[in-house]
Structure formats: structure tokens, C-alpha cells
Coordinates of C-alpha atoms and ligand atoms in Angstrom, one line a residue:
M686 CA 98.4 71.6 -13.6
N687 CA 95.9 72.3 -16.3
N688 CA 96.7 72.0 -20.1
F689 CA 97.9 75.1 -21.8
E690 CA 99.3 76.5 -25.1
F691 CA 101.7 79.4 -24.7
A692 CA 103.5 81.8 -27.0
N693 CA 104.8 85.3 -26.4
P694 CA 106.5 86.9 -29.4
V695 CA 107.5 90.2 -27.9
K696 CA 111.2 91.0 -28.2
V697 CA 112.4 92.8 -25.0
V698 CA 115.3 95.2 -25.1
F699 CA 116.2 96.0 -21.6
G700 CA 118.6 98.4 -19.9
K701 CA 120.3 101.8 -19.8
G702 CA 120.4 103.7 -23.1
T703 CA 118.3 101.2 -25.0
I704 CA 116.0 103.8 -26.6
A705 CA 118.8 104.4 -29.1
R706 CA 118.1 100.8 -30.4
L707 CA 114.8 101.9 -31.9
S708 CA 116.1 102.5 -35.4
A709 CA 117.2 98.9 -35.6
L710 CA 113.9 97.6 -34.2
I711 CA 111.4 99.4 -36.5
P712 CA 111.3 98.0 -40.1
T713 CA 113.3 100.2 -42.5
G714 CA 111.2 102.6 -44.5
S715 CA 108.2 102.5 -42.1
K716 CA 105.9 105.5 -41.9
V717 CA 105.7 105.8 -38.1
L718 CA 103.0 107.3 -35.9
M719 CA 104.5 108.1 -32.5
V720 CA 101.7 108.0 -30.0
Y721 CA 102.2 109.6 -26.5
G722 CA 100.4 111.0 -23.6
G723 CA 99.9 114.4 -21.9
G724 CA 103.5 115.7 -22.3
S725 CA 105.6 114.1 -19.5
I726 CA 108.0 112.8 -22.2
K727 CA 108.8 116.3 -23.2
K728 CA 109.9 117.3 -19.7
N729 CA 112.0 114.3 -18.8
G730 CA 114.1 113.9 -22.0
I731 CA 112.4 110.8 -23.4
Y732 CA 110.9 112.7 -26.3
D733 CA 114.3 113.9 -27.4
Q734 CA 115.8 110.4 -27.0
V735 CA 113.0 108.9 -29.2
T736 CA 113.0 111.5 -31.9
N737 CA 116.8 111.3 -32.2
A738 CA 116.6 107.5 -32.5
L739 CA 113.9 107.9 -35.2
K740 CA 116.0 110.1 -37.5
G741 CA 115.7 108.7 -41.0
F742 CA 112.1 107.6 -40.6
E743 CA 109.0 109.5 -41.7
V744 CA 107.4 110.3 -38.4
T745 CA 104.0 111.7 -37.5
E746 CA 103.2 112.4 -33.8
F747 CA 100.0 112.1 -31.9
P748 CA 100.2 113.6 -28.4
G749 CA 97.3 113.6 -26.0
I750 CA 96.3 110.0 -25.1
E751 CA 94.8 110.5 -21.7
A752 CA 95.2 108.2 -18.6
N753 CA 92.5 105.5 -18.9
P754 CA 92.5 106.1 -22.7
H755 CA 89.3 107.2 -24.4
Y756 CA 87.7 105.3 -27.2
E757 CA 86.8 108.7 -28.7
T758 CA 90.4 109.8 -28.8
C759 CA 91.6 106.5 -30.3
M760 CA 89.0 106.8 -33.1
K761 CA 90.4 110.2 -34.0
V762 CA 93.9 108.6 -34.3
V763 CA 92.5 105.9 -36.6
E764 CA 91.5 108.7 -39.0
I765 CA 95.0 110.2 -38.9
V766 CA 96.6 106.7 -39.5
K767 CA 94.4 106.4 -42.6
E768 CA 95.0 109.9 -43.8
K769 CA 98.8 109.7 -43.5
N770 CA 99.1 106.0 -44.7
I771 CA 100.9 105.1 -41.5
D772 CA 102.2 101.5 -41.4
F773 CA 103.9 101.3 -38.0
L774 CA 102.7 102.5 -34.5
L775 CA 105.1 103.4 -31.8
A776 CA 103.7 103.8 -28.3
V777 CA 105.8 105.9 -25.9
G778 CA 104.3 105.9 -22.5
G779 CA 102.7 103.8 -19.8
G780 CA 99.8 101.4 -19.9
S781 CA 97.3 104.0 -21.2
V782 CA 99.4 104.9 -24.2
I783 CA 100.2 101.3 -25.0
D784 CA 96.6 100.2 -24.6
A785 CA 95.4 103.0 -26.8
T786 CA 97.9 102.1 -29.5
K787 CA 96.9 98.4 -29.4
F788 CA 93.2 99.5 -29.9
I789 CA 94.1 101.8 -32.7
A790 CA 96.1 99.0 -34.4
A791 CA 93.1 96.7 -34.2
A792 CA 90.3 99.3 -35.0
Y793 CA 92.2 100.4 -38.2
Y794 CA 91.3 97.1 -39.9
Y795 CA 88.1 96.2 -38.0
E796 CA 85.0 95.9 -40.1
G797 CA 82.0 97.3 -38.3
E798 CA 81.8 99.4 -35.1
P799 CA 85.1 99.1 -33.3
W800 CA 83.5 99.5 -29.9
D801 CA 82.2 95.9 -30.5
I802 CA 85.8 94.7 -30.0
L803 CA 85.4 95.7 -26.3
S804 CA 81.7 95.3 -25.7
K805 CA 80.9 92.2 -27.7
G806 CA 84.2 90.4 -28.0
G807 CA 84.5 91.3 -31.7
V808 CA 87.2 89.1 -33.3
I809 CA 90.3 90.9 -34.5
K810 CA 91.6 89.3 -37.7
K811 CA 94.3 91.8 -38.5
A812 CA 96.1 94.7 -36.8
L813 CA 98.8 97.2 -37.7
P814 CA 102.3 96.4 -36.3
L815 CA 103.3 98.2 -33.1
G816 CA 106.3 98.7 -30.9
V817 CA 106.6 100.2 -27.3
V818 CA 109.0 102.5 -25.4
L819 CA 107.8 101.9 -21.8
T820 CA 107.9 104.9 -19.4
L821 CA 105.9 103.5 -16.5
S822 CA 106.3 100.0 -15.2
A823 CA 102.9 98.7 -14.0
T824 CA 100.6 97.1 -16.4
G825 CA 102.7 94.6 -18.3
S826 CA 100.9 95.8 -21.5
E827 CA 104.3 96.2 -23.1
M828 CA 104.6 92.4 -23.3
N829 CA 101.1 91.2 -23.5
E830 CA 98.1 91.1 -25.9
R831 CA 95.6 93.0 -23.7
S832 CA 94.2 96.5 -23.7
V833 CA 91.7 98.4 -21.6
I834 CA 89.7 101.3 -23.1
S835 CA 87.1 103.8 -21.6
R836 CA 84.2 105.3 -23.4
V837 CA 83.4 108.8 -22.1
E838 CA 79.9 108.9 -23.6
T839 CA 78.7 105.9 -21.7
R840 CA 81.1 106.0 -18.7
E841 CA 82.2 102.4 -19.5
K842 CA 85.6 100.8 -19.2
L843 CA 86.2 97.5 -20.9
N844 CA 89.1 95.3 -22.0
F845 CA 90.0 93.1 -25.0
A846 CA 92.7 90.6 -25.8
S847 CA 94.1 89.4 -29.1
P848 CA 97.3 87.9 -30.2
M849 CA 97.2 90.3 -33.1
V850 CA 98.1 93.2 -30.8
F851 CA 101.2 91.8 -29.1
P852 CA 103.9 94.5 -29.6
Q853 CA 106.7 93.5 -31.9
F854 CA 109.2 94.9 -29.4
A855 CA 109.3 96.6 -26.0
V856 CA 112.2 98.9 -25.0
L857 CA 112.5 98.9 -21.2
D858 CA 115.0 101.5 -19.8
P859 CA 114.6 101.7 -16.1
E860 CA 116.2 105.1 -16.0
V861 CA 113.1 106.6 -17.7
T862 CA 111.0 105.9 -14.7
Y863 CA 113.1 108.2 -12.4
S864 CA 110.8 111.1 -13.4
L865 CA 107.5 109.4 -12.3
P866 CA 105.5 111.2 -9.6
A867 CA 105.4 109.2 -6.3
R868 CA 101.7 108.4 -6.9
Q869 CA 102.4 106.7 -10.2
V870 CA 105.3 104.8 -8.8
A871 CA 103.1 103.5 -6.0
N872 CA 100.3 102.7 -8.5
G873 CA 102.8 100.6 -10.5
V874 CA 104.0 98.7 -7.5
V875 CA 100.4 97.9 -6.3
D876 CA 99.1 97.1 -9.8
S877 CA 101.9 94.7 -10.7
F878 CA 101.7 93.0 -7.2
I879 CA 98.0 92.5 -7.7
H880 CA 98.5 91.1 -11.3
V881 CA 100.4 88.3 -9.7
V882 CA 97.8 87.8 -7.0
E883 CA 95.0 87.5 -9.6
Q884 CA 96.9 84.6 -11.2
Y885 CA 98.2 83.0 -8.0
L886 CA 95.6 83.4 -5.3
T887 CA 93.0 80.8 -6.3
Y888 CA 93.1 77.1 -5.3
P889 CA 96.1 74.9 -5.6
V890 CA 96.5 72.7 -8.8
N891 CA 100.0 71.6 -7.9
A892 CA 101.6 74.0 -10.5
K893 CA 104.9 74.3 -8.8
V894 CA 106.7 76.3 -11.5
Q895 CA 104.0 78.9 -11.8
D896 CA 103.6 79.1 -8.0
A897 CA 107.4 79.5 -7.4
F898 CA 107.6 82.2 -10.1
S899 CA 104.6 84.0 -8.7
E900 CA 105.8 83.9 -5.1
G901 CA 109.2 85.2 -6.2
L902 CA 107.6 88.1 -8.1
M903 CA 105.4 89.1 -5.2
K904 CA 108.4 89.0 -2.8
V905 CA 110.5 91.2 -5.2
I906 CA 107.7 93.7 -5.8
Y907 CA 106.9 93.9 -2.1
E908 CA 110.5 94.3 -1.0
E909 CA 111.6 96.7 -3.7
G910 CA 108.3 98.5 -3.6
I911 CA 108.7 99.6 -0.1
K912 CA 112.2 100.9 -0.8
V913 CA 111.5 102.8 -4.1
L914 CA 109.7 105.9 -2.8
D915 CA 112.7 106.7 -0.6
H916 CA 115.2 105.8 -3.3
P917 CA 113.7 107.0 -6.6
H918 CA 117.1 107.2 -8.4
D919 CA 118.3 103.8 -7.4
Y920 CA 118.9 101.9 -10.7
D921 CA 118.8 98.4 -9.2
I922 CA 115.5 99.0 -7.5
R923 CA 113.9 100.5 -10.6
A924 CA 115.3 97.7 -12.8
N925 CA 114.0 95.0 -10.6
L926 CA 110.6 96.6 -10.3
M927 CA 110.4 97.1 -14.0
W928 CA 111.3 93.5 -15.0
A929 CA 109.0 92.2 -12.2
A930 CA 106.1 94.2 -13.5
T931 CA 106.6 93.0 -17.0
N932 CA 106.7 89.4 -15.8
A933 CA 103.7 89.9 -13.6
L934 CA 101.5 90.2 -16.7
N935 CA 103.3 88.8 -19.8
V936 CA 100.8 85.9 -19.2
W937 CA 103.6 83.5 -18.4
I938 CA 102.7 82.8 -14.7
G939 CA 99.1 82.3 -15.5
Q940 CA 99.6 79.3 -17.8
G941 CA 97.9 76.1 -16.6
V942 CA 96.5 77.6 -13.5
P943 CA 93.0 78.9 -12.5
Q944 CA 92.8 82.7 -12.5
D945 CA 90.7 85.2 -10.6
W946 CA 90.7 88.8 -12.1
S947 CA 87.5 89.8 -10.3
S948 CA 89.1 92.8 -8.5
H949 CA 90.2 94.0 -11.9
R950 CA 86.8 93.7 -13.6
M951 CA 84.9 95.2 -10.7
G952 CA 87.4 98.0 -10.5
Y953 CA 86.7 99.2 -14.1
A954 CA 83.4 100.8 -12.9
L955 CA 85.2 102.6 -10.1
T956 CA 87.5 104.3 -12.6
A957 CA 84.8 104.9 -15.3
Q958 CA 82.3 106.3 -12.8
F959 CA 84.4 107.9 -10.1
G960 CA 87.8 108.5 -11.8
L961 CA 89.9 106.5 -9.4
D962 CA 93.3 105.4 -10.7
H963 CA 93.4 101.8 -11.8
A964 CA 95.7 100.6 -9.0
Q965 CA 93.6 102.5 -6.5
T966 CA 90.5 100.5 -7.4
L967 CA 92.5 97.3 -6.8
A968 CA 93.9 98.3 -3.4
I969 CA 90.3 98.8 -2.3
L970 CA 88.7 95.7 -3.9
L971 CA 91.3 93.0 -3.4
P972 CA 91.0 92.8 0.4
G973 CA 87.3 92.5 -0.1
V974 CA 87.6 89.6 -2.6
M975 CA 90.1 87.9 -0.2
T976 CA 87.7 88.3 2.7
Y977 CA 84.5 87.3 0.8
M978 CA 86.2 84.3 -0.8
F979 CA 88.2 83.4 2.2
K980 CA 87.4 79.6 2.4
E981 CA 88.2 79.2 -1.3
K982 CA 91.5 81.0 -1.1
Q983 CA 92.6 80.0 2.4
V984 CA 95.3 77.5 1.5
K985 CA 97.1 79.8 -0.9
L986 CA 96.6 82.9 1.3
A987 CA 98.5 81.1 4.1
R988 CA 101.2 80.1 1.8
M989 CA 101.5 83.6 0.3
G990 CA 101.7 85.0 3.8
E991 CA 104.6 82.8 4.7
V992 CA 106.7 83.4 1.6
V993 CA 106.0 87.0 0.9
F994 CA 105.4 88.6 4.3
G995 CA 107.1 86.0 6.6
I996 CA 103.9 85.1 8.5
I997 CA 104.6 81.8 10.2
E998 CA 102.8 82.0 13.5
G999 CA 99.3 80.5 14.0
T1000 CA 96.9 78.0 12.4
E1001 CA 96.4 78.0 8.6
E1002 CA 93.3 80.1 9.0
E1003 CA 95.0 82.6 11.3
R1004 CA 97.9 83.0 8.9
A1005 CA 95.5 83.4 6.0
R1006 CA 93.7 86.2 7.8
K1007 CA 97.0 87.9 8.7
T1008 CA 97.9 87.9 5.0
I1009 CA 94.9 89.9 4.1
T1010 CA 95.9 92.5 6.7
A1011 CA 99.5 92.5 5.5
C1012 CA 98.4 93.2 1.9
E1013 CA 96.2 96.1 3.0
D1014 CA 99.0 97.5 5.2
F1015 CA 101.4 97.2 2.2
F1016 CA 99.0 99.2 0.0
R1017 CA 98.6 101.9 2.6
R1018 CA 102.3 102.1 3.2
M1019 CA 102.7 102.8 -0.6
G1020 CA 100.3 105.7 0.0
L1021 CA 97.1 104.2 -1.6
K1022 CA 93.7 104.2 0.2
T1023 CA 91.8 101.0 0.8
R1024 CA 88.2 102.1 1.5
L1025 CA 85.5 103.5 -0.8
S1026 CA 84.4 106.0 1.8
E1027 CA 87.8 107.7 1.6
F1028 CA 86.6 108.8 -1.9
G1029 CA 83.2 109.8 -0.7
I1030 CA 81.6 106.7 -2.3
K1031 CA 78.4 105.7 -0.4
E1032 CA 76.1 102.7 -0.1
S1033 CA 73.7 104.4 -2.5
D1034 CA 76.4 104.4 -5.2
L1035 CA 76.9 100.6 -5.1
D1036 CA 74.1 99.6 -7.4
A1037 CA 75.6 101.6 -10.2
L1038 CA 79.0 100.2 -9.6
S1039 CA 77.8 96.6 -9.7
A1040 CA 75.5 97.1 -12.7
P1041 CA 78.2 96.6 -15.4
V1042 CA 78.7 93.0 -14.2
D1043 CA 75.1 92.3 -15.2
K1044 CA 75.3 94.3 -18.4
Q1045 CA 78.4 92.4 -19.6
G1046 CA 77.0 89.0 -18.3
W1047 CA 80.2 88.5 -16.2
H1048 CA 80.6 85.6 -13.8
L1049 CA 83.9 86.6 -12.2
G1050 CA 86.5 84.8 -10.2
E1051 CA 88.2 81.4 -10.5
H1052 CA 84.8 79.7 -9.6
H1053 CA 82.8 82.1 -11.8
N1054 CA 80.5 82.7 -8.9
I1055 CA 80.8 86.5 -8.6
D1056 CA 77.7 88.1 -10.2
S1057 CA 76.4 91.6 -9.6
K1058 CA 74.8 90.6 -6.3
V1059 CA 78.1 89.2 -4.9
T1060 CA 79.9 92.3 -6.4
H1061 CA 77.5 94.5 -4.4
D1062 CA 78.3 92.4 -1.2
I1063 CA 82.1 92.8 -1.8
L1064 CA 81.7 96.5 -2.4
M1065 CA 79.7 96.7 0.9
L1066 CA 82.7 95.1 2.7
R1067 CA 84.9 97.9 1.4
L1068 CA 82.8 101.0 2.4
Ligands
NZQ1365 O1 100.2 111.3 -20.0 P1 101.7 111.5 -19.6 O2 102.2 112.8 -19.8 O3 102.6 110.4 -20.3 O4 101.8 111.1 -18.1 C1 101.5 109.9 -17.5 C2 100.2 109.8 -16.8 O5 99.7 111.0 -16.4 C3 102.5 109.7 -16.4 N1 103.8 109.2 -16.8 C4 104.0 108.0 -17.5 N2 105.3 107.8 -17.6 C5 105.9 108.9 -16.9 C6 104.9 109.7 -16.4 N3 105.2 110.8 -15.7 C7 106.5 111.1 -15.5 N4 107.6 110.3 -16.0 C8 107.3 109.2 -16.7 N5 108.3 108.4 -17.1 O6 101.8 108.8 -15.5 C9 100.4 108.9 -15.6 C10 99.7 107.6 -15.7 O7 100.1 106.9 -16.9 P2 99.2 105.6 -17.3 O8 99.8 105.1 -18.6 O9 97.8 106.0 -17.3 O10 99.5 104.6 -16.1 P3 99.6 103.0 -16.1 O11 100.8 102.5 -16.8 O12 99.3 102.7 -14.7 O13 98.3 102.5 -17.1 C11 97.0 102.5 -16.6 C12 96.1 102.0 -17.7 O14 96.4 100.6 -18.0 C13 95.3 99.8 -17.9 C14 94.5 100.4 -16.8 O15 93.2 100.0 -16.7 C15 94.7 101.9 -17.1 O16 93.7 102.3 -18.2 N6 95.7 98.4 -17.7 C16 96.2 97.7 -18.7 C17 96.5 96.4 -18.7 C18 97.0 95.7 -19.8 N7 97.0 96.2 -21.0 O17 97.4 94.5 -19.7 C19 96.4 95.6 -17.4 C20 96.2 96.4 -16.2 O18 95.5 95.6 -15.3 C21 95.4 97.7 -16.5 O19 94.0 97.4 -16.5
ZN1366 ZN1 96.0 96.0 -13.3

């Protein structure tokens, strides 16, 4: 196991009816900006629950954070925060709303061009405090220090991480996820499953605790994931998926182990340039990374196959190959596509998709050996 330092300060409030706890979680006297998305919270009752819980606070609202949140929109919100002297941000939504809120919190104090936080690793010294009411379990953003923002002008999508943007609290009520469309439920299952894979499926470093947690999370997400579309109002399935997704990326399982994240980074361009949902990019790319890096990942692929999918027949190499197929079958069973051509993406598009790897100087994967040429090769495998 490698050395690590770990702290996660996010207070989690989990369960039915927990949105009512908001008034006790937000510091008394705060001037709150409630940040939300395209309006789903007004149809499913979450808006009413939140505004009832916020009685007694001075609240301003900003609706309209888009999926894959835009830098341009976030910068408009920063102006509102300044104008209204806001001192607490409340994100009510999925990963997009939470990520936007984190960026707004950081951009508010940032000296210089805030895009540099994303494109140049600009250091965040201070951020506004924020809290979260989660409405879609997928990204783990509710309990981590990460954020992913897109810039429409340049068709770029980039991420940043800073301990300054850990939420102060995250309210997780599984019942609020009942209203999600099937596509978003499936996205959440696949995204959270692949978050575990990114931190687990590298090479063994004898990190038994992290491996056991990761294997348990993948098994739960797989087993509950294939049930949830047929049982959307089953509380136990929703609760287990929600808590699994949070644990999949609260950076706990990644401590002291090598991590990959190449599917994620390569996927940003697929969203920025072709508009694919985040999880959809991963369902296409992960089988490519597994195939291209087969030798490097073979030991853990075989182990994952046994624990998660019950693959016990054959040599280690055969079991590892079957695991790749089992993952792709799982993604398709959830309703996601796994090939670029299913979105009309052709070989002639691949240069543009691999170019951001060069532009950002990325060397991806646990061995840092995925450059833009290898990215191109992996994309070729997924046509
Ligand atoms: O905009 P509204 O009306 O809220 O509708 C949203 C949106 O259309 C809808 N929705 C959310 N909760 C709902 C609901 N509809 C009905 N009932 C509910 N309870 O779902 C749609 C998708 O929402 P979005 O927030 O975009 O989805 P998700 O949570 O999957 O977030 C995706 C974003 O997170 C980033 C992705 O790149 C992408 O930009 N990620 C963030 C990470 C992080 N911060 O750690 C890690 C991830 O790997 C990921 O990159
Ligand atoms: Zn993800």
C-alpha cells in the first residue's frame, strides 16, 4: 500500500425526510443563494421541501444550471453573489449543479481569470461555504472536492479539485431520486460503477482494505443497478445505490492505491464536442482502456470478474477477457450504448477527440502512458 493523507470533512445527513434538517445545517443568519438546474425540482416537490426548510433565511434563487455546467453561466452567478452579498451557497441538484456551485464558490475569491482554475491548475486559496441537497446519485460530488466545468466558447470540458470546495454538508434523501428519468438512473449506475473501476482496476499493491471496499461497492452497484429500472420506487434499492455512489467517489477507496481515470479524461472531449452524457462516454471508453491495457490490468480484471460477476471458469487471462465482456453487457443492459459509431462518430473525428490530451499535456492512466496517440488508438477500438 502506498503512503497517503486523508481527510473528508463533509457531514452526511442520510435518509427519508432529511431535507427538513436544512435549517439546522446552514449557519444562522446566512444570506443563501439556492442554485438549481432546469426545473425538475419544481415538478417533483423538492423545491417546496427546500424552500419550506429555508424559511427564516434570506434566500436568492438561481435556476438554470445546465447539465455539464457552463463556465459562462457560472460567471453570471458570481456577479449575482457579489451584487447580493451572498455568504452561503446551497446546491440543489445532481453533479452538474453541485459542480457549478463549487466553481462559483472558488471563482468568487479567485484573483485573475477564473478559467485558469480549470485550464492551468490555478490554486484556490479561499472559497465561499456551500452545502448540497442531492437529487441524482451518480458523481459523488456531494462528498468530494472535485468539479467539472465546460466552456461553450471553446468546446472544452475540464476539471479541478481543491479541499476549499468540499461541501459543509450533503443531504441525501433516496426518495428524491424516484422522479429521475430512466436514462439518468442508468447514467448514475454506470458512472458510479466506473468511479470504483478507475480507482481499483490498476495493478495490485496489496491494499486489502481498499480492494475489499471497492469490490463490495462494485457488487452492490451491479446487483442493485440491474434491479432499479424495474423497481424505481423501491426505497432499499435507491438507498443502497445512493450510498454506494457517494462512497464510490468520496475519495476514500482511492487512498494509497494507484488510480487510472483515463476513461474519464478522454471522455470529456466526447461530451464537449458531441454532447454525449458523461456516463455514456465512460461506457464506450472503459472497455477500450481495459482491452488496450489488458496485460497491465489482467490480474485485477480476473479478480474483479470473480467477485463482481461470478466468473470462475478458465485461466486468469480467459477470466480477465470475460470480465471486459461482462462490463460491456452490464452497460448495455442498463440501456447505454458502447460504440462511437452508434452516435455517428467516425474515424475522421478521432483527431479532434484526442487533441485535448496534447493541449493539456496529459499522460493518463496508472502508468502515465496514455498520450494523444494512445488515446487515438483506444478510440479506434471503440468505433
Ligand atoms: O436540470 P434539472 O432540471 O435538475 O434536471 C437534471 C438534468 O437534466 C435531471 N435531474 C436531476 N435530479 C433529478 C432530475 N430529474 C428528475 N428528478 C430528479 N431527482 O437529471 C439531468 C442530469 O443531471 P446532472 O446533474 O447533469 O447529472 P449527473 O449527476 O450525472 O452529473 C453529471 C456532471 O457531473 C460531472 C460530469 O462530468 C457532468 O458534468 N462529474 C462530476 C464529478 C465530480 N464532481 O466528482 C465526477 C464525475 O466523474 C463527473 O465527471
Ligand atoms: Zn464520472
